[in-house]
Amino acid sequence: MKPDGKVVLLGDMNVGKTSLLHRYMERRFQGTVSTVGGAFFLKQWGPHHISLWDTAGREQFHGLGSMYCRGAAAVILTYDVTNLQSIVELEDRFLALTDTANADCIFAVVGNKVDLTDSCALLPEAEDERPSEKPASGCVPTKVKRQVHADDAIALYKKILKYRMLDEKDVPAAEKMCFETSAKTGYMVDHLFETVFDMVVPTILEQKAEGPSQIVDLNNCKTAKNTQRSCCR
Amino acid sequence: MSVKAFKLVPAVEREMLMGDKARINIECIECCGKNLYIGTNDGSIYHFLLEEKNSPDEKTSFTVTKQLHKYLSVRKAVGELKAASALNRLLVLCDSAIMLVNMMNLEPIPTGARIKGAVTFTLNENPVSGDPFCVEVCIVSVKRRTIQLFLVYEDRVQIVKEVFTQEQPCAVAVDGHYLCLALTTQYIILNYNTGASQDLFPYSSEERRPIVKRIGRQEFLLAGPGGLGMFATVDGISQRAPVHWSENVIGAALCFPYVVALDEEFITVHSMLDQQQKQTLAFKDGHILQDFEGKVIVATTKGVYILVPLPLERQIQDLLASHRVEEALVLARGARRNIPKEKFQVMYKRILQQAGFIQFAQLQFLEAKELFRSGQLDVRELISLYPFLLPASSSFIRSHPPLHEYADLNQLTQGDQEKMAKCKQFLMSYLNEVRSTDVANGYKEDVDTALLKLYAEANHESLLDLLASENFCILTDSATWLEKHKKFFALGLLYHSNGQDAAALQLWVKIVNGDIQDSTRTDLYEYIVDFLTSCSDHELVWKYAEWLLQQSEEIGIYVFTRRPQEEGQDNSFNPDDVMSCLNKYPKSLVKYLEFLVLERRIQKEKYHTHLAVLYLEKVLNLKSLEAERNEELFETKAKLQSLLRESDLYRTRFILDKISGSDLHMECAILYGKLEEHDKALHILVHVLKDFAAAEDYCVWNSKNRGILYRQKLFHMLLTAYLNSSSAEHELVMAAVDLLNSHAADFDAALVLRLLPDSWSVQLLSSFLAGAMRESIHSQRMSQIALGLAKAENLIYKHEKVKLKGDTTVLSDRKLCQVCQTPFCEPAFVRYPNGSVVHTHCAAGRLVTSNTNRHFSSPSGRT
Ligand SMILES: Nc1nc2c(ncn2[C@@H]2O[C@H](COP(=O)(O)OP(=O)(O)OP(=O)(O)O)[C@@H](O)[C@H]2O)c(=O)[nH]1
Ligand SMILES: [Mg+2]
């Protein structure tokens, strides 16, 4: 079956991309191994089929990112709130991979593992887990200092817009597109994916309306890419 | 997670090629149909004929016969071989040139056409030229960073295009206009027609040999970093997740749904459906791995082997055999597009059914049910697992080969009673669900019979529902089963639903009589009564009527009295027949007569008299028992009186004769009333019974619907009876006063006053007098009003008359009749109230044809 739209998760290794997808698709959090290459899930969203690509964060597979992002309707840039380097990497390493994504690609910036931070006591109840379990298996024993704050994510989002040469007025607001999640407790995970899917649907409809021309015109892609590159330098 | 997807079969062994010449190595292979070509490093080509033979033990093997061995002119290694069967040509890459040789005799073509300067080449399997007599060849040129495209015909070669790349290409695959190239540091897709290129991903071809393989329309398989097998379309998109090979993969081939890869030690098999590694075969010194039209061939430098795919069905069966249902289904679904639709559907259905039985055996009933449903399982397959459930008459035979390994449920559960019960429970609910759906079509008998058996065995209450509703239970089979489980009541229902009411009744009667035991219904007797009441077979009703009455006279009689109305007159029983049957059952007889007289309101003297007599006899009988059954006596008396009062049909004199001599005075009075012998009646009421209320009542009901005069007459008689008593008892006087005061309107006051003793005070009678007065004044005023109204009406008519007379009607020659529009010729005419004048005969005619109406547009609205 040919998916109608593509959503790609990018981010450094170990930030929890695979865990987020597992949590969303299989409603659970289990041990993961570092992803090799990539993997994908098909998600039925209303009448549409959306493919969800999990990429490998390891340096070794970095080169594959561009190809995975080609034609993406949305890119979810993921970092780990307890690891400053992980958000730095997003800008340094991963943003360039999105050159191949659709021109109207939607971006979301997601800080994962909020359950580890000391502010987690303030979090509302986890969506799936029973509350009684939370103190035992939740965040209490391993408090880590939060290294990335919401402002940093918003700043990144704005940098992305600049990089993509998009006007803030034409795209969803930064506050709306920056998320903090926990794949472990399920906190905000559904909200993240559902928000992104809802935003992807108009793109899908547009594509469907345009008819069966699903072949990407190499010429156009190339020129588009080049202009972006040259402008940002 | 392993499947046996392939097996490795040797094809060409060392002896057949180089014998013991150690220096000689296999360089390349090509397989086209049955032709297997092998190129070696000493510049020779071998041609073998490869024939598959299927021996009965399923061990596929090949017979390989050597056809030719040909040395090329230059003693250099043969780099690559590709057959172009449409041209009968073999393309041979040797010493940087591609030459064409005849596929059969391996002789170079006479024209000597060749492509020079090729490092490697490939054929376009999705050609764009459309000419069947040429092949499109793409070469990596010895010139730096150059790709060339040629059209190769039977005996000539034509260059089509030369394309330059940004880096040195080292491997190429073609699909249509798209080239998939492994450059020094990356893979790209290049459209040689437009020149547009698209980067795929970086890859260091110096570290590892790149792999570029076309795997289908517009899709390629590439060796990626970290031993990944990456999929990419000509659009530069990956539509499948990568497979994970080892780092030092040498070659890859495709045999749907598997990707086969070769490294130094192993052949690995991954599924494209779930990216999982499915099989690993040890294979040392592998060197070449290629697929040719679905045939996967591997070679070392010394020998050639074939990877024979096990039939998909076999693989699926293996998975099912190891209970890996999910994987089997994924594999089956993945095979959909590789198998003709019809065949696929048959196969897939079967797999679903098998999977269903696997789940069933694990007591995963929900999953099993879903699989049975989607696999459109013949439910009898399932039923047949349960011993004895299928009716003996069923034509069912299990499908062959069997869908599962179980002989029956006993084997499946290994005698575990709890499991057995669960399985039965499942079948019950499953059959109940499907029995009214398409699934049961064609074998509803088998389904319903099986369900009945299950219900009966489990003592399930739905048994009765099943039998009471429309069902297809087979009689003989079900009857035996029900008997065995002592479900006699249900058996009766079964007989009934098969139209054998007599048998049903016989059985039920036996249960009631205690001849056989079945406690299903404690109210079975009432049930039988109901049953017969609505039974249209009268013979049957007669047969059991006596038995019913013997059981209970009161309830048994319902069979006659509660018959459904819609039966219609002709269909109901003849009352006389019924009565003669009821002779022995007095209580029933009474009930039946009550039914006829009070309910059906049959206006026949016979029944009314009979009922009255029966009541009377009962009353007399009860009376003789003294106070023992007072209640009943009281009731019966009330009934008797009510009948005597309401009915006008019974033989009054006859009853009266019977009654006289007894002390049934009230009844006696009623009878006199019927005979209009009111003085006798009132005498009894007043003087014998001294029941003044009853006397008043008597007057009221006897004068009902008979006008005020009759009523006054009766009341007057009552009053006379009170007053004319010889022994002017005080009691009677008081009764008379009360009567007058409370029924003032029912007396003719004038007559009353004449009757009253003078001694009575006005005060005593004030209420009566006031009432009588009011009545009198009222009637006087009413007549005055009537009189006035009549006068007024009279006046109106007079007025009309005068008005009409006032106008003169002039009749002249010129005046025309309004109807026929001709003049009048004689003096007689008719004048209508609106003034129109017509001939007398026209007026007469107008009465007949009233449509002349419209001629007289009457000003007064009246014509
Ligand atoms: N506490 C906590 N741990 C998390 C969370 N999400 C992921 N982890 C853990 O972080 C580790 C890495 O998670 P993965 O999902 O494999 O990370 P990834 O981004 O897919 O990594 P790569 O596949 O290597 O790119 C695992 O040990 C997870 O258990 C989270 O929300 N909270
Ligand atoms: Mg991962």
mmCIF file of N, CA and C in Angstrom, chain B residues 693-790:
data_model
loop_
_atom_site.group_PDB
_atom_site.id
_atom_site.type_symbol
_atom_site.label_atom_id
_atom_site.label_comp_id
_atom_site.label_asym_id
_atom_site.label_seq_id
_atom_site.Cartn_x
_atom_site.Cartn_y
_atom_site.Cartn_z
ATOM 1 N N ALA B 693 -84.557 -1.618 50.109
ATOM 2 C CA ALA B 693 -83.556 -1.181 49.124
ATOM 3 C C ALA B 693 -83.708 -2.029 47.871
ATOM 4 N N ALA B 694 -83.853 -3.350 48.083
ATOM 5 C CA ALA B 694 -84.006 -4.252 46.952
ATOM 6 C C ALA B 694 -85.262 -3.908 46.173
ATOM 7 N N ALA B 695 -86.296 -3.532 46.897
ATOM 8 C CA ALA B 695 -87.549 -3.193 46.240
ATOM 9 C C ALA B 695 -87.351 -1.974 45.337
ATOM 10 N N GLU B 696 -86.660 -0.983 45.873
ATOM 11 C CA GLU B 696 -86.398 0.202 45.066
ATOM 12 C C GLU B 696 -85.585 -0.173 43.815
ATOM 13 N N ASP B 697 -84.563 -0.966 44.073
ATOM 14 C CA ASP B 697 -83.726 -1.440 42.967
ATOM 15 C C ASP B 697 -84.573 -2.100 41.909
ATOM 16 N N TYR B 698 -85.448 -2.928 42.387
ATOM 17 C CA TYR B 698 -86.333 -3.672 41.501
ATOM 18 C C TYR B 698 -87.061 -2.719 40.564
ATOM 19 N N CYS B 699 -87.608 -1.671 41.180
ATOM 20 C CA CYS B 699 -88.327 -0.704 40.363
ATOM 21 C C CYS B 699 -87.392 -0.064 39.336
ATOM 22 N N VAL B 700 -86.200 0.231 39.787
ATOM 23 C CA VAL B 700 -85.268 0.908 38.890
ATOM 24 C C VAL B 700 -84.919 0.013 37.706
ATOM 25 N N TRP B 701 -84.493 -1.231 37.965
ATOM 26 C CA TRP B 701 -84.017 -2.046 36.823
ATOM 27 C C TRP B 701 -85.145 -2.563 35.954
ATOM 28 N N ASN B 702 -86.312 -2.741 36.564
ATOM 29 C CA ASN B 702 -87.434 -3.200 35.746
ATOM 30 C C ASN B 702 -87.961 -2.124 34.808
ATOM 31 N N SER B 703 -87.719 -0.881 35.217
ATOM 32 C CA SER B 703 -88.256 0.184 34.376
ATOM 33 C C SER B 703 -87.183 0.759 33.458
ATOM 34 N N LYS B 704 -86.060 0.118 33.504
ATOM 35 C CA LYS B 704 -84.955 0.610 32.671
ATOM 36 C C LYS B 704 -85.374 0.585 31.197
ATOM 37 N N ASN B 705 -85.107 1.641 30.503
ATOM 38 C CA ASN B 705 -85.414 1.753 29.065
ATOM 39 C C ASN B 705 -86.904 1.638 28.751
ATOM 40 N N ARG B 706 -87.764 1.894 29.720
ATOM 41 C CA ARG B 706 -89.185 1.697 29.401
ATOM 42 C C ARG B 706 -90.011 2.976 29.576
ATOM 43 N N GLY B 707 -89.331 4.073 29.728
ATOM 44 C CA GLY B 707 -90.058 5.338 29.766
ATOM 45 C C GLY B 707 -90.493 5.726 31.164
ATOM 46 N N ILE B 708 -90.742 7.008 31.336
ATOM 47 C CA ILE B 708 -91.048 7.565 32.640
ATOM 48 C C ILE B 708 -92.395 7.059 33.177
ATOM 49 N N LEU B 709 -93.289 6.812 32.258
ATOM 50 C CA LEU B 709 -94.617 6.411 32.727
ATOM 51 C C LEU B 709 -94.577 5.041 33.388
ATOM 52 N N TYR B 710 -93.868 4.131 32.726
ATOM 53 C CA TYR B 710 -93.722 2.794 33.277
ATOM 54 C C TYR B 710 -93.031 2.854 34.620
ATOM 55 N N ARG B 711 -92.073 3.723 34.699
ATOM 56 C CA ARG B 711 -91.309 3.870 35.935
ATOM 57 C C ARG B 711 -92.225 4.388 37.037
ATOM 58 N N GLN B 712 -92.974 5.392 36.689
ATOM 59 C CA GLN B 712 -93.889 5.951 37.693
ATOM 60 C C GLN B 712 -94.883 4.894 38.157
ATOM 61 N N LYS B 713 -95.290 4.065 37.161
ATOM 62 C CA LYS B 713 -96.257 3.026 37.518
ATOM 63 C C LYS B 713 -95.658 2.073 38.545
ATOM 64 N N LEU B 714 -94.419 1.679 38.305
ATOM 65 C CA LEU B 714 -93.765 0.736 39.213
ATOM 66 C C LEU B 714 -93.586 1.351 40.604
ATOM 67 N N PHE B 715 -93.080 2.573 40.599
ATOM 68 C CA PHE B 715 -92.862 3.212 41.911
ATOM 69 C C PHE B 715 -94.186 3.388 42.648
ATOM 70 N N HIS B 716 -95.174 3.688 41.856
ATOM 71 C CA HIS B 716 -96.481 3.849 42.491
ATOM 72 C C HIS B 716 -96.952 2.539 43.097
ATOM 73 N N MET B 717 -96.709 1.454 42.367
ATOM 74 C CA MET B 717 -97.075 0.142 42.902
ATOM 75 C C MET B 717 -96.328 -0.141 44.192
ATOM 76 N N LEU B 718 -95.093 0.233 44.213
ATOM 77 C CA LEU B 718 -94.292 0.001 45.424
ATOM 78 C C LEU B 718 -94.858 0.803 46.589
ATOM 79 N N LEU B 719 -95.187 2.047 46.286
ATOM 80 C CA LEU B 719 -95.730 2.899 47.331
ATOM 81 C C LEU B 719 -97.044 2.309 47.860
ATOM 82 N N THR B 720 -97.849 1.846 46.890
ATOM 83 C CA THR B 720 -99.123 1.249 47.284
ATOM 84 C C THR B 720 -98.876 0.043 48.190
ATOM 85 N N ALA B 721 -97.883 -0.748 47.807
ATOM 86 C CA ALA B 721 -97.566 -1.928 48.611
ATOM 87 C C ALA B 721 -97.181 -1.527 50.036
ATOM 88 N N TYR B 722 -96.445 -0.441 50.156
ATOM 89 C CA TYR B 722 -96.070 0.032 51.502
ATOM 90 C C TYR B 722 -97.306 0.466 52.288
ATOM 91 N N LEU B 723 -98.156 1.207 51.617
ATOM 92 C CA LEU B 723 -99.242 1.850 52.360
ATOM 93 C C LEU B 723 -100.443 0.947 52.586
ATOM 94 N N ASN B 724 -100.719 0.086 51.600
ATOM 95 C CA ASN B 724 -101.924 -0.712 51.684
ATOM 96 C C ASN B 724 -101.774 -1.969 52.512
ATOM 97 N N SER B 725 -100.765 -1.966 53.300
ATOM 98 C CA SER B 725 -100.617 -3.169 54.128
ATOM 99 C C SER B 725 -101.687 -3.126 55.213
ATOM 100 N N SER B 726 -102.210 -4.298 55.416
ATOM 101 C CA SER B 726 -103.296 -4.379 56.399
ATOM 102 C C SER B 726 -102.805 -3.947 57.782
ATOM 103 N N SER B 727 -101.668 -4.415 58.115
ATOM 104 C CA SER B 727 -101.109 -4.082 59.423
ATOM 105 C C SER B 727 -100.187 -2.883 59.302
ATOM 106 N N ALA B 728 -100.742 -1.749 59.155
ATOM 107 C CA ALA B 728 -99.988 -0.529 58.907
ATOM 108 C C ALA B 728 -98.765 -0.425 59.815
ATOM 109 N N GLU B 729 -97.812 -1.220 59.444
ATOM 110 C CA GLU B 729 -96.621 -1.250 60.304
ATOM 111 C C GLU B 729 -95.865 0.055 60.191
ATOM 112 N N HIS B 730 -95.286 0.420 61.236
ATOM 113 C CA HIS B 730 -94.524 1.652 61.290
ATOM 114 C C HIS B 730 -93.355 1.633 60.289
ATOM 115 N N GLU B 731 -92.748 0.434 60.238
ATOM 116 C CA GLU B 731 -91.586 0.225 59.359
ATOM 117 C C GLU B 731 -91.939 0.572 57.921
ATOM 118 N N LEU B 732 -93.078 0.058 57.478
ATOM 119 C CA LEU B 732 -93.480 0.251 56.103
ATOM 120 C C LEU B 732 -93.784 1.712 55.830
ATOM 121 N N VAL B 733 -94.383 2.350 56.804
ATOM 122 C CA VAL B 733 -94.707 3.762 56.645
ATOM 123 C C VAL B 733 -93.417 4.568 56.442
ATOM 124 N N MET B 734 -92.468 4.250 57.275
ATOM 125 C CA MET B 734 -91.188 4.958 57.171
ATOM 126 C C MET B 734 -90.587 4.734 55.785
ATOM 127 N N ALA B 735 -90.680 3.460 55.315
ATOM 128 C CA ALA B 735 -90.145 3.132 53.997
ATOM 129 C C ALA B 735 -90.845 3.955 52.927
ATOM 130 N N ALA B 736 -92.169 4.083 53.097
ATOM 131 C CA ALA B 736 -92.932 4.848 52.119
ATOM 132 C C ALA B 736 -92.466 6.292 52.106
ATOM 133 N N VAL B 737 -92.295 6.865 53.299
ATOM 134 C CA VAL B 737 -91.861 8.259 53.386
ATOM 135 C C VAL B 737 -90.485 8.416 52.734
ATOM 136 N N ASP B 738 -89.600 7.520 53.070
ATOM 137 C CA ASP B 738 -88.248 7.590 52.498
ATOM 138 C C ASP B 738 -88.288 7.504 50.976
ATOM 139 N N LEU B 739 -89.128 6.575 50.524
ATOM 140 C CA LEU B 739 -89.234 6.379 49.080
ATOM 141 C C LEU B 739 -89.670 7.669 48.406
ATOM 142 N N LEU B 740 -90.689 8.253 48.979
ATOM 143 C CA LEU B 740 -91.219 9.484 48.380
ATOM 144 C C LEU B 740 -90.157 10.582 48.381
ATOM 145 N N ASN B 741 -89.554 10.741 49.546
ATOM 146 C CA ASN B 741 -88.588 11.835 49.672
ATOM 147 C C ASN B 741 -87.362 11.657 48.771
ATOM 148 N N SER B 742 -86.995 10.395 48.527
ATOM 149 C CA SER B 742 -85.775 10.218 47.727
ATOM 150 C C SER B 742 -86.064 10.048 46.233
ATOM 151 N N HIS B 743 -87.284 9.754 45.895
ATOM 152 C CA HIS B 743 -87.582 9.550 44.471
ATOM 153 C C HIS B 743 -88.680 10.477 43.988
ATOM 154 N N ALA B 744 -88.670 11.670 44.449
ATOM 155 C CA ALA B 744 -89.735 12.603 44.135
ATOM 156 C C ALA B 744 -90.041 12.633 42.639
ATOM 157 N N ALA B 745 -89.012 12.572 41.823
ATOM 158 C CA ALA B 745 -89.217 12.723 40.393
ATOM 159 C C ALA B 745 -89.868 11.503 39.761
ATOM 160 N N ASP B 746 -89.847 10.364 40.496
ATOM 161 C CA ASP B 746 -90.369 9.141 39.906
ATOM 162 C C ASP B 746 -91.855 8.921 40.221
ATOM 163 N N PHE B 747 -92.467 9.933 40.717
ATOM 164 C CA PHE B 747 -93.898 9.790 41.061
ATOM 165 C C PHE B 747 -94.740 10.824 40.356
ATOM 166 N N ASP B 748 -95.952 10.448 40.120
ATOM 167 C CA ASP B 748 -96.940 11.433 39.686
ATOM 168 C C ASP B 748 -97.543 12.005 40.970
ATOM 169 N N ALA B 749 -97.161 13.202 41.323
ATOM 170 C CA ALA B 749 -97.482 13.763 42.643
ATOM 171 C C ALA B 749 -98.979 13.781 42.915
ATOM 172 N N ALA B 750 -99.738 14.066 41.873
ATOM 173 C CA ALA B 750 -101.178 14.145 42.069
ATOM 174 C C ALA B 750 -101.740 12.817 42.575
ATOM 175 N N LEU B 751 -101.297 11.743 41.895
ATOM 176 C CA LEU B 751 -101.761 10.415 42.299
ATOM 177 C C LEU B 751 -101.326 10.096 43.713
ATOM 178 N N VAL B 752 -100.116 10.474 44.021
ATOM 179 C CA VAL B 752 -99.563 10.156 45.339
ATOM 180 C C VAL B 752 -100.373 10.846 46.431
ATOM 181 N N LEU B 753 -100.649 12.118 46.203
ATOM 182 C CA LEU B 753 -101.336 12.890 47.238
ATOM 183 C C LEU B 753 -102.704 12.283 47.557
ATOM 184 N N ARG B 754 -103.323 11.749 46.508
ATOM 185 C CA ARG B 754 -104.632 11.146 46.714
ATOM 186 C C ARG B 754 -104.509 9.911 47.604
ATOM 187 N N LEU B 755 -103.368 9.255 47.516
ATOM 188 C CA LEU B 755 -103.161 7.999 48.231
ATOM 189 C C LEU B 755 -102.776 8.202 49.692
ATOM 190 N N LEU B 756 -102.154 9.317 49.971
ATOM 191 C CA LEU B 756 -101.554 9.486 51.284
ATOM 192 C C LEU B 756 -102.611 9.701 52.374
ATOM 193 N N PRO B 757 -102.397 9.123 53.509
ATOM 194 C CA PRO B 757 -103.322 9.371 54.631
ATOM 195 C C PRO B 757 -103.273 10.861 54.985
ATOM 196 N N ASP B 758 -104.382 11.392 55.396
ATOM 197 C CA ASP B 758 -104.458 12.820 55.704
ATOM 198 C C ASP B 758 -103.598 13.166 56.921
ATOM 199 N N SER B 759 -103.410 12.150 57.732
ATOM 200 C CA SER B 759 -102.698 12.435 58.988
ATOM 201 C C SER B 759 -101.235 12.835 58.808
ATOM 202 N N TRP B 760 -100.703 12.591 57.658
ATOM 203 C CA TRP B 760 -99.272 12.858 57.479
ATOM 204 C C TRP B 760 -98.973 14.338 57.435
ATOM 205 N N SER B 761 -97.950 14.755 58.129
ATOM 206 C CA SER B 761 -97.638 16.176 58.154
ATOM 207 C C SER B 761 -96.873 16.562 56.874
ATOM 208 N N VAL B 762 -96.992 17.825 56.607
ATOM 209 C CA VAL B 762 -96.301 18.357 55.433
ATOM 210 C C VAL B 762 -94.783 18.244 55.645
ATOM 211 N N GLN B 763 -94.446 18.473 56.897
ATOM 212 C CA GLN B 763 -93.011 18.418 57.224
ATOM 213 C C GLN B 763 -92.404 17.084 56.849
ATOM 214 N N LEU B 764 -93.179 16.054 57.149
ATOM 215 C CA LEU B 764 -92.702 14.705 56.869
ATOM 216 C C LEU B 764 -92.355 14.550 55.392
ATOM 217 N N LEU B 765 -93.170 15.184 54.575
ATOM 218 C CA LEU B 765 -93.034 14.986 53.139
ATOM 219 C C LEU B 765 -92.385 16.174 52.428
ATOM 220 N N SER B 766 -91.810 17.066 53.238
ATOM 221 C CA SER B 766 -91.378 18.332 52.639
ATOM 222 C C SER B 766 -90.439 18.102 51.446
ATOM 223 N N SER B 767 -89.560 17.194 51.626
ATOM 224 C CA SER B 767 -88.573 16.957 50.559
ATOM 225 C C SER B 767 -89.292 16.512 49.294
ATOM 226 N N PHE B 768 -90.224 15.557 49.481
ATOM 227 C CA PHE B 768 -90.971 15.063 48.338
ATOM 228 C C PHE B 768 -91.758 16.184 47.680
ATOM 229 N N LEU B 769 -92.453 16.950 48.548
ATOM 230 C CA LEU B 769 -93.320 17.992 48.018
ATOM 231 C C LEU B 769 -92.495 19.026 47.252
ATOM 232 N N ALA B 770 -91.403 19.414 47.873
ATOM 233 C CA ALA B 770 -90.567 20.417 47.200
ATOM 234 C C ALA B 770 -90.109 19.881 45.860
ATOM 235 N N GLY B 771 -89.711 18.645 45.869
ATOM 236 C CA GLY B 771 -89.229 18.042 44.615
ATOM 237 C C GLY B 771 -90.343 18.000 43.586
ATOM 238 N N ALA B 772 -91.503 17.542 44.041
ATOM 239 C CA ALA B 772 -92.620 17.397 43.123
ATOM 240 C C ALA B 772 -93.000 18.761 42.564
ATOM 241 N N MET B 773 -92.965 19.760 43.456
ATOM 242 C CA MET B 773 -93.310 21.121 43.081
ATOM 243 C C MET B 773 -92.343 21.612 42.003
ATOM 244 N N ARG B 774 -91.081 21.439 42.324
ATOM 245 C CA ARG B 774 -90.069 21.926 41.379
ATOM 246 C C ARG B 774 -90.269 21.254 40.020
ATOM 247 N N GLU B 775 -90.528 19.979 40.095
ATOM 248 C CA GLU B 775 -90.712 19.204 38.870
ATOM 249 C C GLU B 775 -91.879 19.772 38.074
ATOM 250 N N SER B 776 -92.946 20.046 38.815
ATOM 251 C CA SER B 776 -94.169 20.511 38.175
ATOM 252 C C SER B 776 -93.938 21.885 37.555
ATOM 253 N N ILE B 777 -93.304 22.760 38.339
ATOM 254 C CA ILE B 777 -93.046 24.099 37.803
ATOM 255 C C ILE B 777 -92.125 23.999 36.599
ATOM 256 N N HIS B 778 -91.183 23.147 36.740
ATOM 257 C CA HIS B 778 -90.211 22.988 35.645
ATOM 258 C C HIS B 778 -90.933 22.583 34.370
ATOM 259 N N SER B 779 -91.807 21.612 34.497
ATOM 260 C CA SER B 779 -92.461 21.135 33.289
ATOM 261 C C SER B 779 -93.408 22.201 32.752
ATOM 262 N N GLN B 780 -94.002 22.969 33.683
ATOM 263 C CA GLN B 780 -94.891 24.037 33.224
ATOM 264 C C GLN B 780 -94.086 25.035 32.407
ATOM 265 N N ARG B 781 -92.931 25.410 32.934
ATOM 266 C CA ARG B 781 -92.131 26.425 32.256
ATOM 267 C C ARG B 781 -91.584 25.899 30.932
ATOM 268 N N MET B 782 -91.242 24.647 30.952
ATOM 269 C CA MET B 782 -90.725 24.068 29.725
ATOM 270 C C MET B 782 -91.793 24.131 28.653
ATOM 271 N N SER B 783 -93.044 23.830 29.043
ATOM 272 C CA SER B 783 -94.094 23.859 28.024
ATOM 273 C C SER B 783 -94.346 25.292 27.576
ATOM 274 N N GLN B 784 -94.229 26.253 28.498
ATOM 275 C CA GLN B 784 -94.424 27.644 28.093
ATOM 276 C C GLN B 784 -93.363 28.043 27.068
ATOM 277 N N ILE B 785 -92.153 27.616 27.340
ATOM 278 C CA ILE B 785 -91.074 27.954 26.404
ATOM 279 C C ILE B 785 -91.360 27.335 25.054
ATOM 280 N N ALA B 786 -91.764 26.070 25.082
ATOM 281 C CA ALA B 786 -92.048 25.387 23.828
ATOM 282 C C ALA B 786 -93.160 26.111 23.087
ATOM 283 N N LEU B 787 -94.114 26.492 23.865
ATOM 284 C CA LEU B 787 -95.251 27.189 23.269
ATOM 285 C C LEU B 787 -94.781 28.481 22.625
ATOM 286 N N GLY B 788 -94.002 29.245 23.354
ATOM 287 C CA GLY B 788 -93.498 30.525 22.833
ATOM 288 C C GLY B 788 -92.700 30.321 21.560
ATOM 289 N N LEU B 789 -91.857 29.334 21.590
ATOM 290 C CA LEU B 789 -91.010 29.097 20.423
ATOM 291 C C LEU B 789 -91.857 28.727 19.215
ATOM 292 N N ALA B 790 -92.862 27.884 19.479
ATOM 293 C CA ALA B 790 -93.725 27.462 18.383
ATOM 294 C C ALA B 790 -94.443 28.663 17.793
#
